[in-house]
CSV table of C-alpha atoms and ligand atoms in Angstrom, one decimal:
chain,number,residue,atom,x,y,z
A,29,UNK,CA,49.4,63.1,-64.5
A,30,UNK,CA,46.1,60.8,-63.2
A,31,UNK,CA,47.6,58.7,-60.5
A,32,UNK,CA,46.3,55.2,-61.2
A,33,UNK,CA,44.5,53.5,-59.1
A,34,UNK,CA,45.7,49.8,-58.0
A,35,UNK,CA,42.3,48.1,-57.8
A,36,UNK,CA,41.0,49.1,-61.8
A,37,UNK,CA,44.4,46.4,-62.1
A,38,UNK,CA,44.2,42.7,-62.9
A,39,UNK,CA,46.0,40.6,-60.6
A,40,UNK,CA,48.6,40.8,-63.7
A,41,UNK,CA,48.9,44.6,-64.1
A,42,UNK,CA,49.1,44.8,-60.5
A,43,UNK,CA,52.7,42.4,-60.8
A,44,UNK,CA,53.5,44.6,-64.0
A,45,UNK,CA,52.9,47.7,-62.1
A,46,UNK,CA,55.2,46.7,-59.2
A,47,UNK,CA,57.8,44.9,-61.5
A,48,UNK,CA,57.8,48.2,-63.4
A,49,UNK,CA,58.9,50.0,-60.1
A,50,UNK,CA,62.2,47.8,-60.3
A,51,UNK,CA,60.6,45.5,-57.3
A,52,UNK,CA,60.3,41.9,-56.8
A,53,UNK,CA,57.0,40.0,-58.1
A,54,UNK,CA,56.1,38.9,-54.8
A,55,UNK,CA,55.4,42.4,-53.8
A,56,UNK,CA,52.1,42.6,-55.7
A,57,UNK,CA,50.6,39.5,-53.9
A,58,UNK,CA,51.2,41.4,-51.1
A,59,UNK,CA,49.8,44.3,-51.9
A,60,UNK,CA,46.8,42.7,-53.2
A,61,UNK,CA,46.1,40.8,-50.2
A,62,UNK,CA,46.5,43.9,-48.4
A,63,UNK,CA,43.8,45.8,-50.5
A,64,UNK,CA,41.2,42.2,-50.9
A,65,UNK,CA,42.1,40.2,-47.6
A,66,UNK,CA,42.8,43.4,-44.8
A,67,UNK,CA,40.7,46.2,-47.2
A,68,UNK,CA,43.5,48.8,-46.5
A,69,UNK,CA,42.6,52.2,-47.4
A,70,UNK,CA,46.0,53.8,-47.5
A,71,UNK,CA,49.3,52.4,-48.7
A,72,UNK,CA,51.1,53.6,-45.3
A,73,UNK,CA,49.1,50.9,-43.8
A,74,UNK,CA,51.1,48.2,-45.8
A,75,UNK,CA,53.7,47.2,-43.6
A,76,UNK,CA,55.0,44.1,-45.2
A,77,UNK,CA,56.0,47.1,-47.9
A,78,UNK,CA,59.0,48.6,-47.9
A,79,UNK,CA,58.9,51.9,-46.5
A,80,UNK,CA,60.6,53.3,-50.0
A,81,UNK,CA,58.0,51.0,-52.1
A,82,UNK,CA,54.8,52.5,-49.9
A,83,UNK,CA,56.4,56.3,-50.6
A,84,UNK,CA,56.4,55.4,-54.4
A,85,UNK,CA,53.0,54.1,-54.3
A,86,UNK,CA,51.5,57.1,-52.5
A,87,UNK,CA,53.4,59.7,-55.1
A,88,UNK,CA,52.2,57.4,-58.8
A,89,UNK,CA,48.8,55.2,-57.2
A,90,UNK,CA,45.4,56.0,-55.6
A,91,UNK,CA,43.2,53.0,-53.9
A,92,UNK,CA,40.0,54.3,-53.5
A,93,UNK,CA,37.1,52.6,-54.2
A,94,UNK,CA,33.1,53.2,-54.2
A,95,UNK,CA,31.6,54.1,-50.6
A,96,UNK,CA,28.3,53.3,-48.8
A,97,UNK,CA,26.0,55.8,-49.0
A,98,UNK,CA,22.8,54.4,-47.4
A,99,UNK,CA,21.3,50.8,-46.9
A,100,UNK,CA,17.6,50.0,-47.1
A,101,UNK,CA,16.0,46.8,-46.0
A,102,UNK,CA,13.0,45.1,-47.5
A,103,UNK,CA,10.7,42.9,-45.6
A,104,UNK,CA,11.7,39.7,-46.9
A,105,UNK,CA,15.9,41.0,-45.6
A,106,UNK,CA,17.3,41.7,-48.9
A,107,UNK,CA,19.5,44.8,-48.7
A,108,UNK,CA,19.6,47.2,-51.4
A,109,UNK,CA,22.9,49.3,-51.0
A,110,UNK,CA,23.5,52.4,-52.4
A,111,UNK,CA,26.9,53.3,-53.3
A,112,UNK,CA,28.6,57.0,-54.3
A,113,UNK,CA,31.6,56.8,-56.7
A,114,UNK,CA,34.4,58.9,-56.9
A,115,UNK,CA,32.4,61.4,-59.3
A,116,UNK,CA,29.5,61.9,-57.4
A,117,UNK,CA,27.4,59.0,-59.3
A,118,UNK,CA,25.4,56.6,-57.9
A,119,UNK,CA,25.2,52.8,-58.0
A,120,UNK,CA,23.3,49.9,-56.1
A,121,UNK,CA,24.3,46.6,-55.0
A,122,UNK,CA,22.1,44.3,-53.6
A,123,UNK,CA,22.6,41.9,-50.6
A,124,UNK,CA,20.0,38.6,-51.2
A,125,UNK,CA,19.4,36.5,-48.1
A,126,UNK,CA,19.7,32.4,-48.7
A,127,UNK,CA,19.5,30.0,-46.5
A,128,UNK,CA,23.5,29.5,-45.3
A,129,UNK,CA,25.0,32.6,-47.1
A,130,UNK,CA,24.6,35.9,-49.0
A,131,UNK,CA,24.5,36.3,-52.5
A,132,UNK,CA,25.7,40.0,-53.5
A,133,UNK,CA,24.5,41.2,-56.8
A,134,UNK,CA,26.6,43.5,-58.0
A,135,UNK,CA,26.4,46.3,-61.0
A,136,UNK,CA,28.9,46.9,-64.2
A,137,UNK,CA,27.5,50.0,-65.6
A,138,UNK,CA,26.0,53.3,-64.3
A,139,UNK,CA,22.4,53.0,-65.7
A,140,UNK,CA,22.6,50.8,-69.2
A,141,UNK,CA,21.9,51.4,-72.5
A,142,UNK,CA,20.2,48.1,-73.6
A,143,UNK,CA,16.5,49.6,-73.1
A,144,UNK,CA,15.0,46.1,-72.1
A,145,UNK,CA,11.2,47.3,-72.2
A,146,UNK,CA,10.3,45.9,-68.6
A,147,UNK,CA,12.9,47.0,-66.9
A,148,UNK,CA,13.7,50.5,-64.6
A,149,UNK,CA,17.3,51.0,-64.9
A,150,UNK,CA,17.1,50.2,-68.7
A,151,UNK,CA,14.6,53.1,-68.4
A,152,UNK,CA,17.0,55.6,-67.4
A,153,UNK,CA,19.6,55.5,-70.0
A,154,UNK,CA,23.5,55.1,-69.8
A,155,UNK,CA,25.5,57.2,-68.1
A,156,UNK,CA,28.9,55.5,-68.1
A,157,UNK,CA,30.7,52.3,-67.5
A,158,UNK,CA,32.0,50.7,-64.0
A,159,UNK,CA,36.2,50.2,-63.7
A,160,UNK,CA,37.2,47.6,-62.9
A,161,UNK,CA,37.5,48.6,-59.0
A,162,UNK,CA,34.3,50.0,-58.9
A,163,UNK,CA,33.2,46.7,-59.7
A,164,UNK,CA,34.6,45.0,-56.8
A,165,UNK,CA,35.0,47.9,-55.0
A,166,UNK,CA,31.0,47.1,-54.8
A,167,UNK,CA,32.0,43.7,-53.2
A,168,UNK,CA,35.0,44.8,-50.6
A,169,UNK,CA,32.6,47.5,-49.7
A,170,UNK,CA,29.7,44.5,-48.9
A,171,UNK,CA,32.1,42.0,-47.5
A,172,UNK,CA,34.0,44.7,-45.1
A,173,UNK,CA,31.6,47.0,-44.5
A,174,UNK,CA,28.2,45.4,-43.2
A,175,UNK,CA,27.2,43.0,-40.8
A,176,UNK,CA,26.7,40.6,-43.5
A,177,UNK,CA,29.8,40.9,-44.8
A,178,UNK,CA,31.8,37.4,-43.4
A,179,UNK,CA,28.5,35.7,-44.9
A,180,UNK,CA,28.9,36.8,-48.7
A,181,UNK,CA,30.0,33.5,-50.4
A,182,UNK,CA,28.2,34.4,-54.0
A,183,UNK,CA,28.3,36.8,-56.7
A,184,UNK,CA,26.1,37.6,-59.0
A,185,UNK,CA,26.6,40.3,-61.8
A,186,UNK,CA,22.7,41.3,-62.7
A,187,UNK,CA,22.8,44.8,-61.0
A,188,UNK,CA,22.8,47.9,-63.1
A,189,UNK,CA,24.5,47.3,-67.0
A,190,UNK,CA,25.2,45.1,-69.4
A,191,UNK,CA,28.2,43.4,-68.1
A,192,UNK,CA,29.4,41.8,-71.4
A,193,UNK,CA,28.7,46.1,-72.4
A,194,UNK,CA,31.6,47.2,-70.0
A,195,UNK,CA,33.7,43.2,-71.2
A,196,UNK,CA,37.3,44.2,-70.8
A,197,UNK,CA,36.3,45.6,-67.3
A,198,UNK,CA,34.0,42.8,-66.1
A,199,UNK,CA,36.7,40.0,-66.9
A,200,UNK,CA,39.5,42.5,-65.5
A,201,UNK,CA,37.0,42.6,-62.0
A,202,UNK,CA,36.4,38.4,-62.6
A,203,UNK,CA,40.0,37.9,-62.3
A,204,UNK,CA,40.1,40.0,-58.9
A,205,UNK,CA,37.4,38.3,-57.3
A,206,UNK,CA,38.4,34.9,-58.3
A,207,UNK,CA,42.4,35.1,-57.6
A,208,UNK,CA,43.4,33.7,-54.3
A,209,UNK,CA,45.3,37.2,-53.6
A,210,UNK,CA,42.1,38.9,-54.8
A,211,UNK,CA,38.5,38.2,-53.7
A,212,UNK,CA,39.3,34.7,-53.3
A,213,UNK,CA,36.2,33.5,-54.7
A,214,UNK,CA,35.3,29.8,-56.7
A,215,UNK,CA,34.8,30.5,-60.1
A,216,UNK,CA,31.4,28.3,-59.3
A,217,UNK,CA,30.2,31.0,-56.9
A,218,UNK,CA,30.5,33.8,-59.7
A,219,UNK,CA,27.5,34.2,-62.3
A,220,UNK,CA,27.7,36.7,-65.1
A,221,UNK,CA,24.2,37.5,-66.5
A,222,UNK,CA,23.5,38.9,-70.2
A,223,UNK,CA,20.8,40.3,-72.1
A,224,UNK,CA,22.3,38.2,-74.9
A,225,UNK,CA,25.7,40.0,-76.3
A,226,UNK,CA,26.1,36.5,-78.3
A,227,UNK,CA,29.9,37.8,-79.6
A,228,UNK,CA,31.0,38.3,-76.4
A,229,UNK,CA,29.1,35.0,-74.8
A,230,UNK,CA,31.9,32.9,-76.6
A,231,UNK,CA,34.9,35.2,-75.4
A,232,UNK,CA,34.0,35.2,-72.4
A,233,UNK,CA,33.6,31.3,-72.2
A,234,UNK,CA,37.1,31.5,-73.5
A,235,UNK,CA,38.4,34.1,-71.1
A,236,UNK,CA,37.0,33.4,-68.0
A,237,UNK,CA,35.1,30.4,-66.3
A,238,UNK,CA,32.2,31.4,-64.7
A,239,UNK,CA,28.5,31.0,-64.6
A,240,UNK,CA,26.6,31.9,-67.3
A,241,UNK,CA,22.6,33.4,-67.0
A,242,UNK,CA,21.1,34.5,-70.0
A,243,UNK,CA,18.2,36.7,-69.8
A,244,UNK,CA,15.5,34.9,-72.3
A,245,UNK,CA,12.3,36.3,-71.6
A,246,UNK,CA,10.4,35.5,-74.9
A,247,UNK,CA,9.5,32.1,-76.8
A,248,UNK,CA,10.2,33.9,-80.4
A,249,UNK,CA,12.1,36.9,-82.0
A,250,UNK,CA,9.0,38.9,-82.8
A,251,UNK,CA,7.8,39.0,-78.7
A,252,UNK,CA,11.9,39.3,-77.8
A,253,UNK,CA,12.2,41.9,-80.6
A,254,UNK,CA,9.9,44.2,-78.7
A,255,UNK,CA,11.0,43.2,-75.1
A,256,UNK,CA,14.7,43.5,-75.9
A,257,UNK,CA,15.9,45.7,-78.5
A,258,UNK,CA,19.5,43.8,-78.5
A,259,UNK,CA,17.7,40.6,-80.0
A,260,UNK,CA,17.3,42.5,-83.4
A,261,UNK,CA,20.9,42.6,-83.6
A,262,UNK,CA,21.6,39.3,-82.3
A,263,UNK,CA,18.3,36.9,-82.7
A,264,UNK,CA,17.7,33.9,-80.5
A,265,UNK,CA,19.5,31.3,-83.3
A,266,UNK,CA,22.2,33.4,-82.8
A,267,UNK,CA,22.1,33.9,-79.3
A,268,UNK,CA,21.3,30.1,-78.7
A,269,UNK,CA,24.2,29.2,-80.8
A,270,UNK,CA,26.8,31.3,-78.6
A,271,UNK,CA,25.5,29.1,-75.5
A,272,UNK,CA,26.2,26.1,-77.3
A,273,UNK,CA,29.1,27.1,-77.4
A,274,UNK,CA,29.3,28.3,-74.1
A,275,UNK,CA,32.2,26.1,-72.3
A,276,UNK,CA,31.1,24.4,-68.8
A,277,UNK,CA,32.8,22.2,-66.9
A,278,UNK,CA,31.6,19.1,-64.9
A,279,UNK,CA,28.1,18.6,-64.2
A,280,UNK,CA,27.2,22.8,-64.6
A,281,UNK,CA,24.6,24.1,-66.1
A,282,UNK,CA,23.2,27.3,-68.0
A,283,UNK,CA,20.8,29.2,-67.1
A,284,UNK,CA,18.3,30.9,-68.9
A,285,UNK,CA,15.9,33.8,-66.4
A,286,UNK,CA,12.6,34.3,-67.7
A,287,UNK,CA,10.5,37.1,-66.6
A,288,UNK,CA,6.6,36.1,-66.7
A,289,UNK,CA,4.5,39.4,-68.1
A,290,UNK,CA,0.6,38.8,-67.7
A,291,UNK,CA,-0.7,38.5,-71.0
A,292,UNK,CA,2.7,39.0,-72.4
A,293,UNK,CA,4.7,35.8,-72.5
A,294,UNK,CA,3.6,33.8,-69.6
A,295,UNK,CA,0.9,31.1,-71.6
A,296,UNK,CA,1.3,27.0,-71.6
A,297,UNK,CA,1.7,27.5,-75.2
A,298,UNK,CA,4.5,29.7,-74.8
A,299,UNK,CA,6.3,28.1,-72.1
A,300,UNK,CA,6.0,24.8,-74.9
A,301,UNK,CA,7.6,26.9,-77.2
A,302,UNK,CA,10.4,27.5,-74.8
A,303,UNK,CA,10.7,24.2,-74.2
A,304,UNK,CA,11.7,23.4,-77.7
A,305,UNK,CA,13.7,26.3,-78.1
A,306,UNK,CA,16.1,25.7,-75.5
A,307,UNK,CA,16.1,21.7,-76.3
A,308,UNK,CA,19.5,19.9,-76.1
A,309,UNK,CA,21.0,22.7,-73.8
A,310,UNK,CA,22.0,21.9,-70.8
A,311,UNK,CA,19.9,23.9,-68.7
A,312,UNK,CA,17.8,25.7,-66.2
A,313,UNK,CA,15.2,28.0,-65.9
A,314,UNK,CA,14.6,31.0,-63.5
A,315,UNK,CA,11.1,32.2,-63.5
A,316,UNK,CA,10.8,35.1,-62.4
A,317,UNK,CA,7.5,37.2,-61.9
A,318,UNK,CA,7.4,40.4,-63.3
A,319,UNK,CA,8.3,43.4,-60.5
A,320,UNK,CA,6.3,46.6,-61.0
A,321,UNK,CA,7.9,49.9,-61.3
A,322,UNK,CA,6.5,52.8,-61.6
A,323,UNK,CA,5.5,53.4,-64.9
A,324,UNK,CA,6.0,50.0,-65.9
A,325,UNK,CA,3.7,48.7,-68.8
A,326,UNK,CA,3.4,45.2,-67.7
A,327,UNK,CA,2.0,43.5,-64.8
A,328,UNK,CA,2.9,40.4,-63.3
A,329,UNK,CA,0.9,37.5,-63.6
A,330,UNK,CA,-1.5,35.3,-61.7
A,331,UNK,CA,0.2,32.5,-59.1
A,332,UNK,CA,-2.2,30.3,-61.2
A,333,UNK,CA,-0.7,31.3,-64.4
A,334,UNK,CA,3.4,31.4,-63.0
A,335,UNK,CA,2.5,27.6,-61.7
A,336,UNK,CA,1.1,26.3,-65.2
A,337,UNK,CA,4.1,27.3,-66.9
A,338,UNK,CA,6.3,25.8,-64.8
A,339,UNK,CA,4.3,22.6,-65.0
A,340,UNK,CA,4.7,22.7,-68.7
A,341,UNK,CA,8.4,22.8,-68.3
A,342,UNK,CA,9.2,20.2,-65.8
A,343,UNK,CA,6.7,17.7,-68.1
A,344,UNK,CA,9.5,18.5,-70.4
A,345,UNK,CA,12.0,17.9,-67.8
A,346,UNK,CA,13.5,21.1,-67.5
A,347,UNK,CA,14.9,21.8,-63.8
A,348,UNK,CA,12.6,25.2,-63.7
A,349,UNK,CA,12.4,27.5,-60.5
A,350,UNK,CA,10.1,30.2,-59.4
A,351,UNK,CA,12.4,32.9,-58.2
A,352,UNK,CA,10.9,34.4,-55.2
A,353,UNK,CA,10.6,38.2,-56.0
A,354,UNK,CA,13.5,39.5,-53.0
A,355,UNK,CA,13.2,42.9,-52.3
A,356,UNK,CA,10.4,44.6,-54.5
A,357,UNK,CA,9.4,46.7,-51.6
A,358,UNK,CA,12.4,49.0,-51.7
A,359,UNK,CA,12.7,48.3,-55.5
A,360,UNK,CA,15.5,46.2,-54.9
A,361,UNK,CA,14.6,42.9,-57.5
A,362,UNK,CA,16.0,42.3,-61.0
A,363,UNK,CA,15.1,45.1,-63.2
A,364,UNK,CA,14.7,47.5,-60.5
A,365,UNK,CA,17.4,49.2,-59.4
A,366,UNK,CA,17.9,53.2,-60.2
A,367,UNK,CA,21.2,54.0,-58.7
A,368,UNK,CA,18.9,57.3,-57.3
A,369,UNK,CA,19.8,58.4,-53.6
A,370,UNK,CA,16.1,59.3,-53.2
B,25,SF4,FE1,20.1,46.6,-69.0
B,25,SF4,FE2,19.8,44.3,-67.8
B,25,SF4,FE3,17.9,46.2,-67.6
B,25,SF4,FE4,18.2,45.0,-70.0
B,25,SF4,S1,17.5,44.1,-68.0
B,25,SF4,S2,18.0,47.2,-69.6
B,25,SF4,S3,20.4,44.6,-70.0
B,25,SF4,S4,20.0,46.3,-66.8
């Protein structure tokens, strides 16, 4: 029989797991801190266990998680991180410099099957979903495991995948990283980003707390048609309506990334258009400049074009911000990640 492994379990399958070995409740907190607070890679190592309970855990449970399998740096600092899994696939992670802290931007699938026209890893297909451990196995691995580590304060998932794709596994890996025996991360410093799933917008807005990015890209349904084959399925009144929808708390906001394609989606008139479409949301916009690929069929647009848009929007009053490309050199940006050890 599969052993199975402690960290695909939410904080309340891990207390169901131990409760189901005839042991107290208190005993998963402790073994959760042991794998999220001291990163233990063997249950012999869990002292505040009962020798007996660390025995049982060895003969029924694994706790392995994904491993580092080379780090590049760009120029600019940004880290990309390639990781191996437990079958010999690959995935990335990326570490993003700020001024403070780190932002790690983790991945939910291996490649993705959403076949956004301007992106790599949408390029390459799907090979299979992320557990829930590989998920923030991505994180412990980032956090414990490079200089950087103690600095990590932000998560972002907008690696490799579709999160809301793999949604039982990404809420199972929320729960992980935000539970004070987990990750122990604010659900204000966790940011789930979507192509635009718009089902799964509203059950995750019901399920879990967090951020919310959706990736716009286009002012209509014909342009995000072609860009974003998942907007034939769900449109942008459909997709719009989800966010409504979407619960935030306090003074937070959505936001909506944008990529600008020269000649593509990146006129006045178009960010005008955006500006009307996204009207009465509470809102932001990341622009974000197109990063080449090879093979790509786009190209990014002029500074004087990125700038113009961005004016049109703030005359609207939209809090808009050019993302500054991080990475591109070693193919590290949004859109750009291959999961290839090459
Ligand atoms: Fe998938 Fe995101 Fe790339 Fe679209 S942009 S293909 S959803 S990884």
């Amino acid at each position: 029989m599969d052993k199975v492994n402690v960290r695909d379990l939410s904080p309340e399958g891990i207390e169901a797991y131990i409760t189901h070995l005839g042991k107290e409740k208190y005993r998963a907190r402790q073994l959760m801190k042991w794998l999220y607070h001291f990163d233990a890679s063997s249950f012999q190592e869990m002292t505040t266990l009962s020798r007996q309970l660390r025995h049982h855990l060895e003969e029924t449970a694994s706790l392995d998680g994904p491993e580092i399998a080379k780090i590049l740096t760009a120029a600019d600092g940004t880290k990309k991180v390639l990781l191996r899994l437990r079958d010999g696939l690959h995935i990335e992670s990326v570490l993003i410099p700020g001024r403070n802290h780190w932002t790690a931007c983790l991945s939910t699938q291996v490649g993705c099957a959403m076949g956004c026209r301007f992106c790599f890893t949408g390029a390459l297909g799907f090979r299979r979903q992320l557990t829930p451990g590989e998920i923030t196995g991505q994180f412990t691995a980032l956090r414990f495991r490079t200089p950087e580590g103690p600095k990590v304060k932000n998560v972002v998932l907008m690696g490799m995948g579709e999160p809301l794709a793999n949604y039982d596994h990404t809420v199972t890996a929320v729960r992980i990283l935000t539970d004070d025996a987990g990750l122990g991360l604010s659900n204000r410093r966790v940011t789930i980003s979507t192509c635009g799933l718009a089902p799964w917008i509203v059950r995750l807005g019901q399920d879990v707390c967090v951020n919310l990015a959706i990736s716009l890209n286009a002012p209509d349904d014909e342009r995000r048609d072609y860009l974003m084959p998942i907007n034939k399925r769900y449109p942008l009144a459909t997709l719009l309506a989800a966010c409504r929808d979407y619960p935030m708390p306090g003074r937070r906001m959505l936001t909506f990334e944008y990529i600008l394609m020269a000649g593509v989606n990146d006129s006045p008139a178009d960010a005008e258009k955006v500006a009307r479409l996204l009207k009465n949301l509470r809102c932001k916009l990341n622009l974000i400049v197109f990063n080449e690929f090879p093979g790509a069929e786009f190209r990014a647009p002029a500074p004087e074009a990125v700038a113009a848009f961005q004016q049109t929007l703030l005359r609207h009053h939209y809090t808009s911000i050019i993302r500054a490309s991080r990475g591109s050199d070693i193919l590290a940006a949004c859109g750009q990640l291959t999961g290839r050890a090459d």
